Coordinates of N, CA, C and O in Angstrom, one line a residue:
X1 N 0.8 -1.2 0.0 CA 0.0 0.0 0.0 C 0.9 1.3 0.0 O 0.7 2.3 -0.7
X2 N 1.9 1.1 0.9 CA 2.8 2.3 1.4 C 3.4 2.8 -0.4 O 3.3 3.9 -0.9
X3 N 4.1 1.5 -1.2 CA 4.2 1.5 -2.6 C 3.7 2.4 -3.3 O 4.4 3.4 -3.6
X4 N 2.1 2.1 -3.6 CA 1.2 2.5 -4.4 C 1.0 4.0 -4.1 O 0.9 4.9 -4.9
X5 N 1.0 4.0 -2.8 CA 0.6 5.7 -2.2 C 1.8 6.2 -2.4 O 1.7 7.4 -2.5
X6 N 2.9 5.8 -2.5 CA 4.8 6.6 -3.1 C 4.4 7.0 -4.1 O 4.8 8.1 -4.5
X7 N 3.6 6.3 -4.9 CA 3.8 6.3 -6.5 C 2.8 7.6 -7.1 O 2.9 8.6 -7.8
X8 N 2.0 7.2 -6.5 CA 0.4 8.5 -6.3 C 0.5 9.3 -5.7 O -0.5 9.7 -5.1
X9 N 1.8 9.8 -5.4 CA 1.7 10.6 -4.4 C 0.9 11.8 -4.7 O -0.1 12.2 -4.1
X10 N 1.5 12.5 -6.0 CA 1.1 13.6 -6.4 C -0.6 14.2 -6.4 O -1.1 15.3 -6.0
X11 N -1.1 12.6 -7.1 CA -2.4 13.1 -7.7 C -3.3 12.5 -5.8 O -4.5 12.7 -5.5
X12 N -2.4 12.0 -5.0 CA -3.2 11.3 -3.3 C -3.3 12.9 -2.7 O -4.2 13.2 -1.9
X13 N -2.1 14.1 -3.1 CA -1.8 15.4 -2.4 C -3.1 16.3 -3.2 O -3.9 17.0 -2.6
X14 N -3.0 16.1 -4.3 CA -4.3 17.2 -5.1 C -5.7 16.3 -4.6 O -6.5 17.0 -4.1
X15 N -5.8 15.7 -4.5 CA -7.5 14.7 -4.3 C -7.6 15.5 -2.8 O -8.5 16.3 -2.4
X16 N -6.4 15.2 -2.0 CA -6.9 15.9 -0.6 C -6.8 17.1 -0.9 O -7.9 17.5 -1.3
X17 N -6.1 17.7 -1.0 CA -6.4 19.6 -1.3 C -7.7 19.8 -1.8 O -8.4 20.2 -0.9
X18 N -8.2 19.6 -2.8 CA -9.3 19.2 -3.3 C -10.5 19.0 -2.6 O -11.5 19.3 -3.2
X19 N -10.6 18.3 -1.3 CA -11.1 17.5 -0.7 C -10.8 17.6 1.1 O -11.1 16.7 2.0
X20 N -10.3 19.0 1.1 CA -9.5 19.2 2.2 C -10.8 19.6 3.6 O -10.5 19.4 4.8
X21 N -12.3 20.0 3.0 CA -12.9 20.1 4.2 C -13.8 19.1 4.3 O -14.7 19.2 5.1
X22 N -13.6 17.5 3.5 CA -14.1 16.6 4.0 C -13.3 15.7 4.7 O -13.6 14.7 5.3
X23 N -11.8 16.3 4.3 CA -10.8 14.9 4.8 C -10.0 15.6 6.1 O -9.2 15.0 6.8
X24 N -10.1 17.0 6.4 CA -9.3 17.6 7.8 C -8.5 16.5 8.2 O -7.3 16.5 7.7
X25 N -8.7 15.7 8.9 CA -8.1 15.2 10.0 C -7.4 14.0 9.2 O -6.3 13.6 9.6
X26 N -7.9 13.4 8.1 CA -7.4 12.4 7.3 C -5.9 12.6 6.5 O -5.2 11.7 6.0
X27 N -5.9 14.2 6.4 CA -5.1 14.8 5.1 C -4.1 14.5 5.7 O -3.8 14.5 6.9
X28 N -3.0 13.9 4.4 CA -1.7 13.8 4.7 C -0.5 15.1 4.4 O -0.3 15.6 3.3
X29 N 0.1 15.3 5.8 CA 0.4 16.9 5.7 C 2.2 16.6 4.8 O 2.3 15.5 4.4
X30 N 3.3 17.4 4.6 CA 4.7 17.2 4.5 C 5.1 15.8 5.2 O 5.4 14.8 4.6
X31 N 4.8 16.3 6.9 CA 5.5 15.7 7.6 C 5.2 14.2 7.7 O 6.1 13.4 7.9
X32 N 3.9 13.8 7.6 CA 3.2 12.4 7.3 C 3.9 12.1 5.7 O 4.5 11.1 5.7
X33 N 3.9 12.5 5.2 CA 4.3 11.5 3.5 C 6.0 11.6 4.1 O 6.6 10.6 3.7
X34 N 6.5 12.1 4.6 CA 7.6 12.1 5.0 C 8.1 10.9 6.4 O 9.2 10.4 6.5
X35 N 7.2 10.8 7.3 CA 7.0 9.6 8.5 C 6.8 8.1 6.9 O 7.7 7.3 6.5
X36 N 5.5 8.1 6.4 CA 5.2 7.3 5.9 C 6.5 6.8 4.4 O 6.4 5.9 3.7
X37 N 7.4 7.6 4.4 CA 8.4 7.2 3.1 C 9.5 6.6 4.2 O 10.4 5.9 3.7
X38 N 9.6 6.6 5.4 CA 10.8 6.0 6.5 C 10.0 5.0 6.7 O 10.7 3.9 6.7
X39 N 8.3 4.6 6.8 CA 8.0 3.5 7.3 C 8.3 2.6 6.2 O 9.1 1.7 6.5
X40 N 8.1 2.7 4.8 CA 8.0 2.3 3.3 C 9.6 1.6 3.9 O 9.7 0.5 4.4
X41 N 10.7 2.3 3.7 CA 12.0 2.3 3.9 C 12.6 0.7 4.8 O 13.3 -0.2 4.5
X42 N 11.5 1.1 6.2 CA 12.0 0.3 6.7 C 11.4 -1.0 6.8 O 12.0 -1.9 7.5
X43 N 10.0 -1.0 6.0 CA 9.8 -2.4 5.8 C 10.0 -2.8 5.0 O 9.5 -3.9 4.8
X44 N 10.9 -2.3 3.9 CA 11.5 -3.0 2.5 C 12.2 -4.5 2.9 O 11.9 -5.5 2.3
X45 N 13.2 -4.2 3.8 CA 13.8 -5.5 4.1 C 12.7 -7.5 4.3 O 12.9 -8.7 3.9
X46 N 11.7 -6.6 5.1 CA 10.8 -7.6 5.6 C 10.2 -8.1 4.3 O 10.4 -9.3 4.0
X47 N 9.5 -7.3 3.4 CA 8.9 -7.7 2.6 C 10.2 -8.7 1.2 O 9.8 -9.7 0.6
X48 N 11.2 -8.3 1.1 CA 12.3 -9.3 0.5 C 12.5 -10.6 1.3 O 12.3 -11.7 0.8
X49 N 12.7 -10.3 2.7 CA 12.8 -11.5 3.4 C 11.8 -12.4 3.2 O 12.0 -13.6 3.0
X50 N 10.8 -11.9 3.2 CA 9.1 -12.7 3.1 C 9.4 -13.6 1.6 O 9.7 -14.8 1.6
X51 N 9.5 -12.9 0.4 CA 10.2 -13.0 -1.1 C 11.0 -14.3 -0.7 O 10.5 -15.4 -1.0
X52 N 12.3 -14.2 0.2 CA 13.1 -15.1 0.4 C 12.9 -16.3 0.7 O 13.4 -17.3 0.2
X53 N 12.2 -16.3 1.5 CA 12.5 -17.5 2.9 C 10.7 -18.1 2.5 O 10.2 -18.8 3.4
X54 N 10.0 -17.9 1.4 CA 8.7 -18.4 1.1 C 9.0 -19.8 -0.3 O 9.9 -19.8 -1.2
X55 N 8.1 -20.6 -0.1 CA 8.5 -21.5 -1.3 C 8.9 -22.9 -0.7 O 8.9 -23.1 0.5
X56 N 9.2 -23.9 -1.9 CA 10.2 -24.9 -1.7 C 11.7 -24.6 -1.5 O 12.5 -25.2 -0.9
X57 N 11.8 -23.3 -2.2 CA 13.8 -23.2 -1.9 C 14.0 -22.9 -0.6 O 15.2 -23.1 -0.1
X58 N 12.8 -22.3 0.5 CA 13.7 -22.0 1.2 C 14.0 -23.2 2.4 O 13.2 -24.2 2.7
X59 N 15.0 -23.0 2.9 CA 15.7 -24.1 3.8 C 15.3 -23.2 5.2 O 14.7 -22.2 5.6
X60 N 16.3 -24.7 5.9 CA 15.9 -23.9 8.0 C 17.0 -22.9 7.3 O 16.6 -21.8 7.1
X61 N 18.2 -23.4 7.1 CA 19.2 -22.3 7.2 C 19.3 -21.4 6.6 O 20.3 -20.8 7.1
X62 N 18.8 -20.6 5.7 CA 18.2 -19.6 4.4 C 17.3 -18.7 5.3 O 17.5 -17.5 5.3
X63 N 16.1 -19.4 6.5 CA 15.4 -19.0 7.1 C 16.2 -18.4 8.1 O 15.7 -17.4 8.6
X64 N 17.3 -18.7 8.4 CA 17.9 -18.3 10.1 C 18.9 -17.5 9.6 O 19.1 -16.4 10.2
X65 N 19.4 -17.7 8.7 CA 20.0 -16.8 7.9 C 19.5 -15.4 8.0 O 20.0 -14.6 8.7
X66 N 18.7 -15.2 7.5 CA 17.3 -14.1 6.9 C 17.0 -13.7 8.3 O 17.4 -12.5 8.6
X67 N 16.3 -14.3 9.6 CA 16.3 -13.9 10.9 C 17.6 -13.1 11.5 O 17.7 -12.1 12.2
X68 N 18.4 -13.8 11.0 CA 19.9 -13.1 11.8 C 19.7 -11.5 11.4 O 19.8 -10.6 12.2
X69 N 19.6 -11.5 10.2 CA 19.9 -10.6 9.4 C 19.4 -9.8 9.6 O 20.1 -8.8 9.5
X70 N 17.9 -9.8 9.8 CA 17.0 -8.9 10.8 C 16.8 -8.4 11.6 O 16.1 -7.4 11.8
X71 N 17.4 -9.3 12.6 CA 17.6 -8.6 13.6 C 19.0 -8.0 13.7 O 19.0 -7.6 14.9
X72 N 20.0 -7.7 13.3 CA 21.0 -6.9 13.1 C 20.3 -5.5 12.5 O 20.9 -4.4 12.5
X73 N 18.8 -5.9 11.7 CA 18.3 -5.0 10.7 C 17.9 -3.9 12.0 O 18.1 -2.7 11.9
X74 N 17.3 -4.5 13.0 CA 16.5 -4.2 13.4 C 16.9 -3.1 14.8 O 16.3 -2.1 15.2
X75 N 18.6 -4.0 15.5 CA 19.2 -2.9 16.0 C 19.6 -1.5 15.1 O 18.9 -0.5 15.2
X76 N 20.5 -1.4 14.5 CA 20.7 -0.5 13.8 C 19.4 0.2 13.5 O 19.6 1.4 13.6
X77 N 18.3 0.0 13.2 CA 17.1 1.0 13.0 C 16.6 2.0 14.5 O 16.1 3.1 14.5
X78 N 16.9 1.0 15.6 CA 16.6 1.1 17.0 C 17.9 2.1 16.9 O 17.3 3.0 16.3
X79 N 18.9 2.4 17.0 CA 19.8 2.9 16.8 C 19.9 4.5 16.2 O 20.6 5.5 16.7
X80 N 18.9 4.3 15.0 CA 19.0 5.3 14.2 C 18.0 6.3 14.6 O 18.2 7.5 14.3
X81 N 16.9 5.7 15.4 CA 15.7 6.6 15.4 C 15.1 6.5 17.0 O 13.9 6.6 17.3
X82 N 16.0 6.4 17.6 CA 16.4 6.6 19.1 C 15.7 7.9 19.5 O 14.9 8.0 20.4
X83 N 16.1 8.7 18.8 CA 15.5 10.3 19.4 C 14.0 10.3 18.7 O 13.4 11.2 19.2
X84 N 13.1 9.5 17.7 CA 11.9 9.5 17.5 C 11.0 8.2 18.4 O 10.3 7.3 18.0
X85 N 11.2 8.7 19.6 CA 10.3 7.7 20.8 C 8.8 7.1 19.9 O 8.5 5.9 20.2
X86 N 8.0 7.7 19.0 CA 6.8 7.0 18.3 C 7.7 5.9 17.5 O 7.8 4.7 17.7
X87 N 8.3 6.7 16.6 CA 9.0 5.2 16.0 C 9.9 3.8 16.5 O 9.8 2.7 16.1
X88 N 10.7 4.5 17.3 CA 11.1 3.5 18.3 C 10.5 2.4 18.9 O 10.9 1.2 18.9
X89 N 9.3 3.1 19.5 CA 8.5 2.8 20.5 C 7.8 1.3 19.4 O 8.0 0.1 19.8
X90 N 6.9 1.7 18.1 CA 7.0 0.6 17.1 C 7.9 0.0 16.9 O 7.6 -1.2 16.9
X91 N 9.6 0.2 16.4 CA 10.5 -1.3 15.9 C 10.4 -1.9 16.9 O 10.0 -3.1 16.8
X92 N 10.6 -1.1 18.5 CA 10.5 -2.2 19.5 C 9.1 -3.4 19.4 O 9.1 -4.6 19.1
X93 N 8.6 -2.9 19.5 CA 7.7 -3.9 19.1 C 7.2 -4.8 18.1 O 6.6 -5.9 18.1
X94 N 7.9 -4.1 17.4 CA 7.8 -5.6 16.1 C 8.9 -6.3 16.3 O 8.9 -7.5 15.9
X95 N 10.3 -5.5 17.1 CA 11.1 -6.7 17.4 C 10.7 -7.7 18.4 O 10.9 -8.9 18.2
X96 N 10.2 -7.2 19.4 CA 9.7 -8.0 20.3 C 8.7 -9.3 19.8 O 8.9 -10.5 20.2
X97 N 7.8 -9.0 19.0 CA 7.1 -10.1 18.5 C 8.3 -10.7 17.3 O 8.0 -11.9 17.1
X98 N 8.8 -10.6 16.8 CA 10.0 -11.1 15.9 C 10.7 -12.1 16.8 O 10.8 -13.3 16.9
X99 N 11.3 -10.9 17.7 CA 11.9 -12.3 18.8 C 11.1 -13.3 19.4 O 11.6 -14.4 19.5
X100 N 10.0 -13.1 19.8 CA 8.7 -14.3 20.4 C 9.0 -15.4 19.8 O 9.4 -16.5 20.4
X101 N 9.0 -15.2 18.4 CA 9.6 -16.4 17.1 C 11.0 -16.5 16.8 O 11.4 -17.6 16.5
X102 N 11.6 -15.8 16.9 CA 13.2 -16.5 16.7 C 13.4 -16.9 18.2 O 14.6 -17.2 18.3
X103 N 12.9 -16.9 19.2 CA 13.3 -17.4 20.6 C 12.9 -18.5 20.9 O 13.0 -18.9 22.1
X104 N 11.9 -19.7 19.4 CA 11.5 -20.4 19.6 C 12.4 -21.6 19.1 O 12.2 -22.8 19.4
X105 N 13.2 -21.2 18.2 CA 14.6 -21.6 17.8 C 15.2 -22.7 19.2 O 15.5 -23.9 19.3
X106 N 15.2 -21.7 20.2 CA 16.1 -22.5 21.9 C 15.5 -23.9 21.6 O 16.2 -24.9 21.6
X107 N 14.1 -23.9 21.4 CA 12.9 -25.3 21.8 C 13.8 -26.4 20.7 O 13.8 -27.5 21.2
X108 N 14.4 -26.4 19.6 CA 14.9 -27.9 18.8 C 16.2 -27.1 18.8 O 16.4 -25.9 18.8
X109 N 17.2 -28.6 18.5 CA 18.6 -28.4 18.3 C 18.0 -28.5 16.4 O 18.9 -28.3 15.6
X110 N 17.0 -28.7 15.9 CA 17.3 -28.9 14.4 C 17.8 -27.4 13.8 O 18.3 -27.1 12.7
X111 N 17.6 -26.7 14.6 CA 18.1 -25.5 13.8 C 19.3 -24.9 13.8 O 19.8 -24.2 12.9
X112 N 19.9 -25.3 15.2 CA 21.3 -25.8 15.2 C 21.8 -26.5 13.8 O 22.0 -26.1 12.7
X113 N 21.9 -27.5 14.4 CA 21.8 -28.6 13.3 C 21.9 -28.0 12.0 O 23.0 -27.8 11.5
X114 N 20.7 -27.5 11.3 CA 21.3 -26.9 9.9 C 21.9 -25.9 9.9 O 22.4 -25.7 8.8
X115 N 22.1 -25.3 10.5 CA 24.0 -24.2 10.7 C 24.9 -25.2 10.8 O 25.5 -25.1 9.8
X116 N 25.5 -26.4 11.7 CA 26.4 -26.8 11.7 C 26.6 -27.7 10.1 O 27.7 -27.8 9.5
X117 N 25.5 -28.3 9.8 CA 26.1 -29.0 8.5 C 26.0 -28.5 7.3 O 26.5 -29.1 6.3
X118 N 25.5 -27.2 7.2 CA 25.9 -26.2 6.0 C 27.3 -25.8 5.8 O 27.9 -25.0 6.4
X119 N 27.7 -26.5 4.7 CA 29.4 -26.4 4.2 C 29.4 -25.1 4.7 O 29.8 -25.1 5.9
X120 N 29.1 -23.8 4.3 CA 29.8 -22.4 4.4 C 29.4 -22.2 5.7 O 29.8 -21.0 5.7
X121 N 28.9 -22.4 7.1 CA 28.8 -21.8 8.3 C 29.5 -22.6 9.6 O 30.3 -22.1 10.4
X122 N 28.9 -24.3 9.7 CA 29.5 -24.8 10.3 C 29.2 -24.1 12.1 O 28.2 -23.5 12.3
X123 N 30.2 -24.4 13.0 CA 30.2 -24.3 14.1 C 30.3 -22.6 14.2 O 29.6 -21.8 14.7
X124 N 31.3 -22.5 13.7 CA 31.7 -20.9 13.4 C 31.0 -19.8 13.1 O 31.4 -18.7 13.4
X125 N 29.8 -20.1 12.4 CA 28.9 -19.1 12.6 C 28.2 -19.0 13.9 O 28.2 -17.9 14.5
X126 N 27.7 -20.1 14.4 CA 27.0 -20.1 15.9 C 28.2 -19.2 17.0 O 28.0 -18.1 17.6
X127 N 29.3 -19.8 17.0 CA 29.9 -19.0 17.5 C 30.1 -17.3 17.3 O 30.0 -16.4 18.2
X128 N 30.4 -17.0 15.8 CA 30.0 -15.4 15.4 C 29.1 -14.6 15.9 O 29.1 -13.5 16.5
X129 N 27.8 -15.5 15.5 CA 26.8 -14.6 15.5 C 25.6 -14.8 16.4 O 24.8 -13.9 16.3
X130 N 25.4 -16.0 17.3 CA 25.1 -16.1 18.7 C 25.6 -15.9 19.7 O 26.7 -16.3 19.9
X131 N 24.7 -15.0 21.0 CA 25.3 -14.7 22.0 C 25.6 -16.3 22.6 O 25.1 -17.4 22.5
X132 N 26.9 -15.5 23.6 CA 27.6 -16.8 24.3 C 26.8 -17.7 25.1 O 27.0 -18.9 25.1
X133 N 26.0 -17.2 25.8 CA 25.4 -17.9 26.8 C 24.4 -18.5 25.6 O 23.4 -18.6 26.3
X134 N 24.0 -19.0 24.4 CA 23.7 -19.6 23.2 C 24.2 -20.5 23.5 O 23.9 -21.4 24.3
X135 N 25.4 -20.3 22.9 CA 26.2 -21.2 21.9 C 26.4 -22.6 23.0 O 25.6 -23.5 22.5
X136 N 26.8 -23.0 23.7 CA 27.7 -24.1 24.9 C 26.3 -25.0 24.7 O 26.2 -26.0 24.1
X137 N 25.1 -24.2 25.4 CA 23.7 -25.5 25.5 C 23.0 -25.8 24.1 O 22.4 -26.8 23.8
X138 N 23.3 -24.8 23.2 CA 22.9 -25.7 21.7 C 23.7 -26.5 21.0 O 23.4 -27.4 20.2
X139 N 25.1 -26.1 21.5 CA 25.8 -27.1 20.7 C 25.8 -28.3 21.5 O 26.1 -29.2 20.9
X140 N 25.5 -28.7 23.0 CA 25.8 -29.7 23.6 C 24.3 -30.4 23.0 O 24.2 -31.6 23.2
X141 N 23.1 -29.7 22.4 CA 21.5 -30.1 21.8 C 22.0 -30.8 21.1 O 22.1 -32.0 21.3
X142 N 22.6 -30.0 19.8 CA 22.9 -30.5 18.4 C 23.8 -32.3 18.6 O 23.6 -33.2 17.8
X143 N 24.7 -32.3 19.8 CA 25.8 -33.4 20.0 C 24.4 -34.4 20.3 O 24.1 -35.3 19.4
X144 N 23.7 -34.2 21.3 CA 23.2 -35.2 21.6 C 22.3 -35.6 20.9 O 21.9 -36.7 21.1
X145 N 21.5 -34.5 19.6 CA 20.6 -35.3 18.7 C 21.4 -36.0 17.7 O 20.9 -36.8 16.9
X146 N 22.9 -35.7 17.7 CA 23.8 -36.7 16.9 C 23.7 -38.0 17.7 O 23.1 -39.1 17.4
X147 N 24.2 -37.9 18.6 CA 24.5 -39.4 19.4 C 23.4 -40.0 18.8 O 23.4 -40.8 17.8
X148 N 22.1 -39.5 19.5 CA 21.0 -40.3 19.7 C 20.3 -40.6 18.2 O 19.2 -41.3 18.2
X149 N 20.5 -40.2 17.4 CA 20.0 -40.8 16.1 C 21.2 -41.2 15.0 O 21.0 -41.6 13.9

């Protein structure tokens, strides 16, 4: 939607002017097409990831991949827009329900598991890019769903 309304913007700005003493409170002023081109901005990532990680191609590890990746997305945004407490106040929140779901990762070592047996990441990614207090009880998951099957 955010798209469509980028694209129209021109003729979405004349319809309200136009339309300005039925739409008062509706009308989108500078500062709103300007909030709304950072929201566009920053859900571009999500909607690629969605793109990615949808289908037969995508794998666990494609998937966790894409998660990592987001949430790295997701500090750096926290980061950037620190001094805008409404916006803030939202990434937190969608990180928060983002993490609900990648914190459900802890529950199987399979997701372990496909990081360690993907030729390019192996052990060494878990190590990289999981915090420490991670890495020791998943990798002792991942050993013991080796043993035991």
């Amino acid at each position: 939607m955010l798209l469509v309304a980028n694209q129209n913007a021109g003729s979405i700005d004349t319809y309200a002017k136009n339309h300005f003493a039925t739409l008062q409170a509706d009308y989108l002023s500078p500062k709103d097409w300007k909030q709304l081109h950072i929201i566009k901005s920053f859900l571009q990532p999500f909607y690629r990831a969605t793109l990615e990680t949808q289908g037969n191609r995508a794998t666990i590890d494609c998937v966790l991949f894409t998660m990592d990746i987001l949430i790295q997305y997701f500090e750096n945004y926290l980061l950037n827009f620190i001094a805008d407490k409404e916006f803030s106040l939202r990434i937190q929140k969608g990180w928060d329900t983002f993490d609900k779901y990648y914190s459900k990762i802890d529950e199987s070592p399979l997701y372990a598991a496909a990081r360690i047996l993907h030729l390019n990441r192996r052990t060494k990614y878990i190590c990289a890019n999981w915090k420490t207090k991670w890495q020791k009880p998943m990798l002792k998951k991942v050993r013991d769903l080796w043993i035991s099957h």
